[in-house]
Amino acid sequence: MFLVPLTLSLSLLPLGLAANFDWENIRLTSTETSSYPAIRFASQPPPPPISACRTIPGDSSWPSEAEWAKFNDTLGGVLLKPRPLAVVCYTGDQYDSKRCEELKQAWGNTVLHSNDPTSIMSQWASGNTCVPTAFPNSTCTQGGYPVYVVKATTVRHVQLAVNFARNMNIRLVVKTSGHDFNGKSIGGHALSIWTHDLKSLTYHPNYTSPSATYTGRAVALGAGIRAADGYTAMSQYNMTMIVAGGSTVGLTGGYMQGGGHSSYTSFYGLVVDNVFSIQAVLASGEFVTLSKDENSDLFWAFRGGGGSTFGVVTSMVVKVFPVTPLVSSSITFSTLPARGSNSTGLSVETFWKGVQEYLAYCVAICDAGGLGYNFIRHATSGNTTGLTFTTSISLPNKTRTDYQSFIRPLLLNLSALGIPVVLPPVKRFSNHVAQDELYSRSLFMPNSNAPLDAHDTLRPRALGDTVSQTLIASRFFLRSNHASPAALSTMNAAIRALVEDGGYTFHGINHNPNLNVSGHPDNAVNPAWRQAILHAQGYEGGLHWDGKDPVGGRKEWGERWERLQSYMQKWRDVTPNSGSYINEGDAQDPSWKSAFFGRNYGRLLAIKHARDPWGVFWAMGAVAHDEWVIRSTSDEEQGSLVMQDGRLCRVKV
């Protein structure tokens, strides 16, 4: 529901602090806060904690309805109190059977959840306390979704939310699109900042960086800009920019703050390697500029140190490039016969020899500036089950002839193993946007486990293409894992165990954002990523929930998580000096500090303590997340997989 707005009071200030967009000049002033303690800026050093836990509804310290109304008045009427999307499926004043059925049909669509103030891609993190159901008399509760949401359209809105949450001891979360595998953009009993409407983009054909070391193309992106907006901008301004593959990914949020990969990672580096400046609201409520010359500690930390940690990004300026065409085609082989074929499929041993041959070729793909995008899936044909390997290989700034010459050695090597591969026509695209046509004909194909034939395009790229109830974990396999036949065999065996014995789906992305490609940037990106040839993910296949099957209790979820971790340990064992991509890994990775941050963790922790001593920003897997814990507020114990529907409490007071 919307709270009723009372009065609107804006401060459009001609401040000296740089702003990329007009709405960044609408800011909170100390004069406004002097008569309203709940929205005052922070003092340094912070006072002692007033409670071991964040306040929640029902506590005497939780703001009254009158206090929330006053806060909404100060915001200008943009405070929301939304119920979960699926509330329409439950008996009550919002019950709507027709809308519930429509919701079930559309539940897997990420756009539906991206455009909602609270809903997210990885539904399990909410505690599954309000999912679409055929049993309207069951119970729907708020669970892990925030209680109130500030629908931000100015910097002032963001500042007010940060200050109110900090001063009132309320948990704070931030959502742009909810495209996240671990539920970092939700929180039980929380106040949320929704940056969805900060959708501004400005193209600068002759931009000069703050340090004056670069003059050329750049774009300024508001916090609400998603990858789909980036696709449009590339076509409109005839340029190439680094964007995510999933259309609903917010470009300035966790994507950028965790590193941000794309089709051009081996050619132009990660998105954080190309950021010139950042505008952000800090835990103190201050609005600041971050660059090499201003707040350089935070500029380093924001670029790779993880989202939901140091502040709320409102905009950034990032380098873009001349149109960089891609040529691409795909390879498929299977233990099942191709559709319509009388031939038999590959033996299991030959199949895995083929996978290892591909893994051996990945170094060449990365060194050519290219991208490999692959899956090993369990497939069915009639009553027969088997395995299918599919990869798309893309190269930038090459001709079709160049591509065919490049791929020929791999095809010959596969043929020598008894794996005949018919290469589909090589396609040439002007940029990353069109390349997505190779990856997916539809997000909702009726038989997603069917074997592919040699001319099939790839199905939905990965978990990020649809809303699910699926757990995921990941690991970087380094150049050293590809350095010898013995190392390749060991890596292949670890992947095989996860797929064959574990029954999981394997998703691999071959790229290498090494320092030479990236321009030797000084940022907080996981150092292991610079040596990676394969960003590998393991996840539960076939769990794109249809709104009918039960979602399981916490004990079952914990057992599923522990089982996945047992197979991921095999990956960790063969990559002892590596890590994991924080945005596409398991936030509860047992070795999360080294896995996500490597040697950067100590420096990041010191910046976190210096810049957010109140612990305003918190998320699972983020820097300093072990200083807080989520405690259950229900009769059901949290279990080994932590969900977001409990109370956030300090470990030590």
PDB file of C-alpha atoms in Angstrom, residues 17 54 57 101 104 202 221 253 256 344 350 359 403 454 460 493 495 575 601 611 639:
ATOM      1  CA  LEU A  17      29.932  18.798  -5.115  1.00  0.00           C
ATOM      2  CA  ARG A  54      18.055  -4.071  15.183  1.00  0.00           C
ATOM      3  CA  PRO A  57       7.849  -4.427  14.677  1.00  0.00           C
ATOM      4  CA  GLU A 101      -3.149 -17.635 -11.618  1.00  0.00           C
ATOM      5  CA  LYS A 104       1.914 -18.316 -11.261  1.00  0.00           C
ATOM      6  CA  THR A 202      24.167  10.542 -20.325  1.00  0.00           C
ATOM      7  CA  LEU A 221      24.778   5.928 -15.327  1.00  0.00           C
ATOM      8  CA  GLY A 253      24.812  -1.993  -7.834  1.00  0.00           C
ATOM      9  CA  MET A 256      29.780  -3.136 -10.548  1.00  0.00           C
ATOM     10  CA  THR A 344      24.117 -43.433 -31.088  1.00  0.00           C
ATOM     11  CA  THR A 350      34.390 -40.113 -24.632  1.00  0.00           C
ATOM     12  CA  LEU A 359      38.979 -27.078 -21.183  1.00  0.00           C
ATOM     13  CA  TYR A 403      37.057 -17.357 -36.462  1.00  0.00           C
ATOM     14  CA  ALA A 454      24.218 -29.490 -33.823  1.00  0.00           C
ATOM     15  CA  PRO A 460      18.542 -19.730 -21.101  1.00  0.00           C
ATOM     16  CA  ALA A 493      37.460 -35.041 -12.533  1.00  0.00           C
ATOM     17  CA  ILE A 495      33.708 -31.086 -12.460  1.00  0.00           C
ATOM     18  CA  THR A 575      42.067 -24.654  -6.511  1.00  0.00           C
ATOM     19  CA  TYR A 601      40.086  -8.531   2.997  1.00  0.00           C
ATOM     20  CA  ARG A 611      33.524   4.528   7.099  1.00  0.00           C
ATOM     21  CA  GLY A 639      19.196 -24.280  10.013  1.00  0.00           C
TER      22      GLY A 639
END
